[in-house]
mmCIF file of C-alpha atoms in Angstrom:
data_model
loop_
_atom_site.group_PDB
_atom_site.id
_atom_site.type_symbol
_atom_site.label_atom_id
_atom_site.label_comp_id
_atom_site.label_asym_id
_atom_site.label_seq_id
_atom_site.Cartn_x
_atom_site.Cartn_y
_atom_site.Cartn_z
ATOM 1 C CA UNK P 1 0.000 0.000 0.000
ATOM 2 C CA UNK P 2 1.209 3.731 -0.963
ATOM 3 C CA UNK P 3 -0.105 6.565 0.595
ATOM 4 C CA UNK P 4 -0.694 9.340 -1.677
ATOM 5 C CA UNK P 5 -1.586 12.280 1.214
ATOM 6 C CA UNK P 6 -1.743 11.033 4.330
ATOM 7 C CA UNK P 7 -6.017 10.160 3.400
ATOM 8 C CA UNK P 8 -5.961 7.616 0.298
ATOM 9 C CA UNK P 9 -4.126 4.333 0.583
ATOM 10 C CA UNK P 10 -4.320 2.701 -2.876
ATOM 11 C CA UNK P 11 -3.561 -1.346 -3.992
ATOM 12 C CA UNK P 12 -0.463 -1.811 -5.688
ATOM 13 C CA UNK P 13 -0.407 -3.298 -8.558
ATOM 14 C CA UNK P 14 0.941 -6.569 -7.842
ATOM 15 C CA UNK P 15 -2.020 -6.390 -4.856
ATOM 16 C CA UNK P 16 -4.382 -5.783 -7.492
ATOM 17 C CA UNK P 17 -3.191 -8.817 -9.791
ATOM 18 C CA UNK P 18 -4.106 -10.908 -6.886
ATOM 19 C CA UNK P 19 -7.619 -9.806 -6.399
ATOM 20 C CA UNK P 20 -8.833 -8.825 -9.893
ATOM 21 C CA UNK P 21 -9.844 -12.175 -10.602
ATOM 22 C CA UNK P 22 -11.521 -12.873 -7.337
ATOM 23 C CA UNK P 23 -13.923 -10.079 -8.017
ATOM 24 C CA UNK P 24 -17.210 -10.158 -9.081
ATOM 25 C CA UNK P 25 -18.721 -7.946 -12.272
ATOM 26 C CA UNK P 26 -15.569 -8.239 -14.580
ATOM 27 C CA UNK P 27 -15.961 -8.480 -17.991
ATOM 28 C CA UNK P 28 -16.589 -11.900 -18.859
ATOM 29 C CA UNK P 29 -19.102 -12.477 -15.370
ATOM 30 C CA UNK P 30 -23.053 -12.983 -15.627
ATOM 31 C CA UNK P 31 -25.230 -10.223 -14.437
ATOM 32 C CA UNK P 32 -24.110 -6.289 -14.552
ATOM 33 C CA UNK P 33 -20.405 -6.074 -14.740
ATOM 34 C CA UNK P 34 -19.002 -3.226 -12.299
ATOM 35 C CA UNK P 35 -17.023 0.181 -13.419
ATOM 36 C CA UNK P 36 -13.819 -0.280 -12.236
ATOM 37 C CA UNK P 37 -13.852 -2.634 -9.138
ATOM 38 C CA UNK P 38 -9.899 -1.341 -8.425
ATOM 39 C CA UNK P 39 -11.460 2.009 -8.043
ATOM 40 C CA UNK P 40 -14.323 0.591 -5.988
ATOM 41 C CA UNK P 41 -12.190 -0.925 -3.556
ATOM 42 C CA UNK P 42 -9.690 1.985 -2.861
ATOM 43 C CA UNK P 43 -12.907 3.938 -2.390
ATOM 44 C CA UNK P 44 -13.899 1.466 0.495
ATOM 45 C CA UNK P 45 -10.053 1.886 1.699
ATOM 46 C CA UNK P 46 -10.516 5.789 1.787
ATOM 47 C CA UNK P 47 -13.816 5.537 4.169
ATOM 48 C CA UNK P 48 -11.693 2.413 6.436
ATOM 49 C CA UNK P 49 -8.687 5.105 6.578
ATOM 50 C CA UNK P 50 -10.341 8.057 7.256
ATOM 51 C CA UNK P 51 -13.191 6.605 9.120
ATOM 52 C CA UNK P 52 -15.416 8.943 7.215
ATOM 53 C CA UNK P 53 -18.767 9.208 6.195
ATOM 54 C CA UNK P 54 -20.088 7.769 3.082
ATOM 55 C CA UNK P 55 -21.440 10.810 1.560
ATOM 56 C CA UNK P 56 -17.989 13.054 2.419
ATOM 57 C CA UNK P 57 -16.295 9.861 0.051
ATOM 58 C CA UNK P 58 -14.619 12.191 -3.073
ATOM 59 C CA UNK P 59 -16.574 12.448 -5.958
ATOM 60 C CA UNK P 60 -13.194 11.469 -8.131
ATOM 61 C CA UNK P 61 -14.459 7.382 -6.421
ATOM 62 C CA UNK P 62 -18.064 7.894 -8.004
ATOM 63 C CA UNK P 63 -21.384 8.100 -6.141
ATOM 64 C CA UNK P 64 -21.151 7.552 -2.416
ATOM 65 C CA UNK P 65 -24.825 5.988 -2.357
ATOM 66 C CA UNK P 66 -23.763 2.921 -5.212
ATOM 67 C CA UNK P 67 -20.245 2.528 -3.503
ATOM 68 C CA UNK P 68 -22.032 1.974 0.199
ATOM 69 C CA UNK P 69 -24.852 -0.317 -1.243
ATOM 70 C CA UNK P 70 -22.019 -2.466 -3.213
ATOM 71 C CA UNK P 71 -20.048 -2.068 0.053
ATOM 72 C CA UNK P 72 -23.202 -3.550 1.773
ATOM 73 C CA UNK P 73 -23.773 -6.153 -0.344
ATOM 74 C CA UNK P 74 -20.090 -7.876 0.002
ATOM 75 C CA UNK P 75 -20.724 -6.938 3.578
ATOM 76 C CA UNK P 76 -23.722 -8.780 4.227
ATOM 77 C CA UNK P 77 -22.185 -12.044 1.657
ATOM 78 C CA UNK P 78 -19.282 -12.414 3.623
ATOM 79 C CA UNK P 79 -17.148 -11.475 0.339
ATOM 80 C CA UNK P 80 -14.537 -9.210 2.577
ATOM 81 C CA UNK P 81 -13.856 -11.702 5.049
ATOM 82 C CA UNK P 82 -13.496 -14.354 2.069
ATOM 83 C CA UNK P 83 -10.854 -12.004 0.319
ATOM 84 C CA UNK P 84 -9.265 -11.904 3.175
ATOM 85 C CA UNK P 85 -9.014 -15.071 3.980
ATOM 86 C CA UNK P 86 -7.812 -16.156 0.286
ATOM 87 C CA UNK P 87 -4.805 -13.962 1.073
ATOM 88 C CA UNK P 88 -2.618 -15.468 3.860
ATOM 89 C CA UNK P 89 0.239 -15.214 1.420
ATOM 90 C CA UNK P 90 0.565 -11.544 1.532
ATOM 91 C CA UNK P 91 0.448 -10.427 5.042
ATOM 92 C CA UNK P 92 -0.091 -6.306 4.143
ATOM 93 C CA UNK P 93 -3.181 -7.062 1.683
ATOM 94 C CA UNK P 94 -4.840 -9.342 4.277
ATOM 95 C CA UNK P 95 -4.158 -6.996 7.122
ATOM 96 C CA UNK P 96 -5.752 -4.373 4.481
ATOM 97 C CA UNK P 97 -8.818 -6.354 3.921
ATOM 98 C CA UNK P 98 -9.270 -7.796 7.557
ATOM 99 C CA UNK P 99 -9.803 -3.856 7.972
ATOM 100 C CA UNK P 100 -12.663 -3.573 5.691
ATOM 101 C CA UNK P 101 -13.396 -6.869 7.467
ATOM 102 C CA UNK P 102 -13.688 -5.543 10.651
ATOM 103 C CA UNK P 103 -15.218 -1.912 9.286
ATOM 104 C CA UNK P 104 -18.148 -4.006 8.277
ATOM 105 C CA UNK P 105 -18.876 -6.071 10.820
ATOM 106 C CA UNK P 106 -18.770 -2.570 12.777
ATOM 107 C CA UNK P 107 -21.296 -0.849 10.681
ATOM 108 C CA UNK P 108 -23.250 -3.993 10.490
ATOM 109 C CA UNK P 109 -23.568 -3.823 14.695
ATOM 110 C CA UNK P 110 -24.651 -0.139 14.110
ATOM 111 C CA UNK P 111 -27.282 -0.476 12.015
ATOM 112 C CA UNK P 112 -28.669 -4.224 14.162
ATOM 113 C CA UNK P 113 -28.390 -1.568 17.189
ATOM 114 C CA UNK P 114 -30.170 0.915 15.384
ATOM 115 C CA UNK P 115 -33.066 -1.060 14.154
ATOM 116 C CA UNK P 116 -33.057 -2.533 17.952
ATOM 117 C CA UNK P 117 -33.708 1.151 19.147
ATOM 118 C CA UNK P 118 -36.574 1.649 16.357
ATOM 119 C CA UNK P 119 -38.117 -1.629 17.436
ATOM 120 C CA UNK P 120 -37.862 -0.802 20.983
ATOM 121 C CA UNK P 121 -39.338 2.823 20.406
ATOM 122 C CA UNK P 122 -42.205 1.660 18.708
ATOM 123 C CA UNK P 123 -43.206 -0.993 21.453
ATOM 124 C CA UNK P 124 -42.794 1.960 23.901
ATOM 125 C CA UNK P 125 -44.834 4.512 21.923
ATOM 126 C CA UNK P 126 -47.461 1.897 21.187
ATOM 127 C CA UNK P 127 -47.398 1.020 25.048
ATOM 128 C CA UNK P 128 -48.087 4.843 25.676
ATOM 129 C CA UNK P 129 -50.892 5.217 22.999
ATOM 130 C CA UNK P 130 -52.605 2.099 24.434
ATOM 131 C CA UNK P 131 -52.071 3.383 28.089
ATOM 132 C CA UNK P 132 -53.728 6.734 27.423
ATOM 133 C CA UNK P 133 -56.477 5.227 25.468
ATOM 134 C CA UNK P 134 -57.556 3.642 28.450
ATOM 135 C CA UNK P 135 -56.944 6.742 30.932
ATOM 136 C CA UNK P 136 -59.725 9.114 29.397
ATOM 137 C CA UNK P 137 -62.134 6.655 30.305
ATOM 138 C CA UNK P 138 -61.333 5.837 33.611
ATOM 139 C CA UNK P 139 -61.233 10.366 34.169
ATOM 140 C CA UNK P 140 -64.407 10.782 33.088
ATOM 141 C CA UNK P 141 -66.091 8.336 35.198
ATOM 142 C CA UNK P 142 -64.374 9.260 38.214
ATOM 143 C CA UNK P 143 -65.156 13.027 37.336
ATOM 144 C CA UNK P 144 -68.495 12.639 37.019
ATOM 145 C CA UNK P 145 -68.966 10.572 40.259
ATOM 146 C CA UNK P 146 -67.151 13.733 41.760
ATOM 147 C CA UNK P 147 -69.404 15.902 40.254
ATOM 148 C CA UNK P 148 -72.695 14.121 41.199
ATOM 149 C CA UNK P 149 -71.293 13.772 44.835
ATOM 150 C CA UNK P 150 -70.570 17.309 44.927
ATOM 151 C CA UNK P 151 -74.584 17.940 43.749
ATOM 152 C CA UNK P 152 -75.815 15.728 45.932
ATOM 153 C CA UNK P 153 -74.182 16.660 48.961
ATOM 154 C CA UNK P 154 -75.487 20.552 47.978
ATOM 155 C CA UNK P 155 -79.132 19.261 47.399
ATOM 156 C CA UNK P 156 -79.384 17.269 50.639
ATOM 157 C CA UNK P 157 -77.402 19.632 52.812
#
């Protein structure tokens, strides 16, 4: 790996001869076939690196929005810890990729955290709604047994 600046890391190209025909969508592979999966993958190594954002990733790596739902995809497959794995050989690439490795399984946890939070807010809110549907009712009967004490204890007094 070569750092440019001190933000992009970037596969040399003896590290990209290794991977290029591990990768899905080349030319030559069913379904859509991808841009430039070299440039893909240093895009994922800029967001690992700088621990940035997906939509602060430079526009010179494409759209941010494809990038993070490819990202996602190899995520959720296993594909980065597969790479990985398929390159005990050379010790900097797999230390490279366990990162992404390890990035992923990270934002996976966020987002299983995240939907945990949504689930549990809706239970609560839905606890709420049915508690106060169910308060009203109870208040007005109690006010108007009040309010007919009240009466009768002016009417008999």
């Amino acid at each position: 790996m070569s750092l440019v600046d001190k933000q992009e890391i970037k596969l040399r190209n003896g590290q990209w001869q290794k991977l290029e025909p591990l990768l899905t969508g080349k030319q030559g592979d069913p379904g859509a076939n991808a841009k430039n999966n070299r440039l893909f993958i240093e895009a994922v190594l800029w967001i690992v690196h700088n621990k940035g954002s997906w939509c602060r990733l430079p526009e010179r790596f494409g759209s941010s929005s494809t990038i993070y739902m490819r990202f996602r995809r190899w995520t959720e497959c296993d594909f980065w810890r597969q790479l990985a794995q398929s390159q005990a050989d050379d010790k900097e690439l797999a230390q490279v990729l366990g990162k992404i490795v390890e990035y992923g399984d990270l934002y996976t946890l966020r987002i299983e955290q995240r939907l945990l939070r949504k689930a549990h807010k809706t239970f609560y809110r839905s606890a709420i709604a049915a508690t106060k549907a169910v308060r009203p009712a109870r208040r007005t009967q109690i006010a108007a047994d009040e309010s007919t004490l009240h009466w009768v204890g002016l009417v008999t007094a």
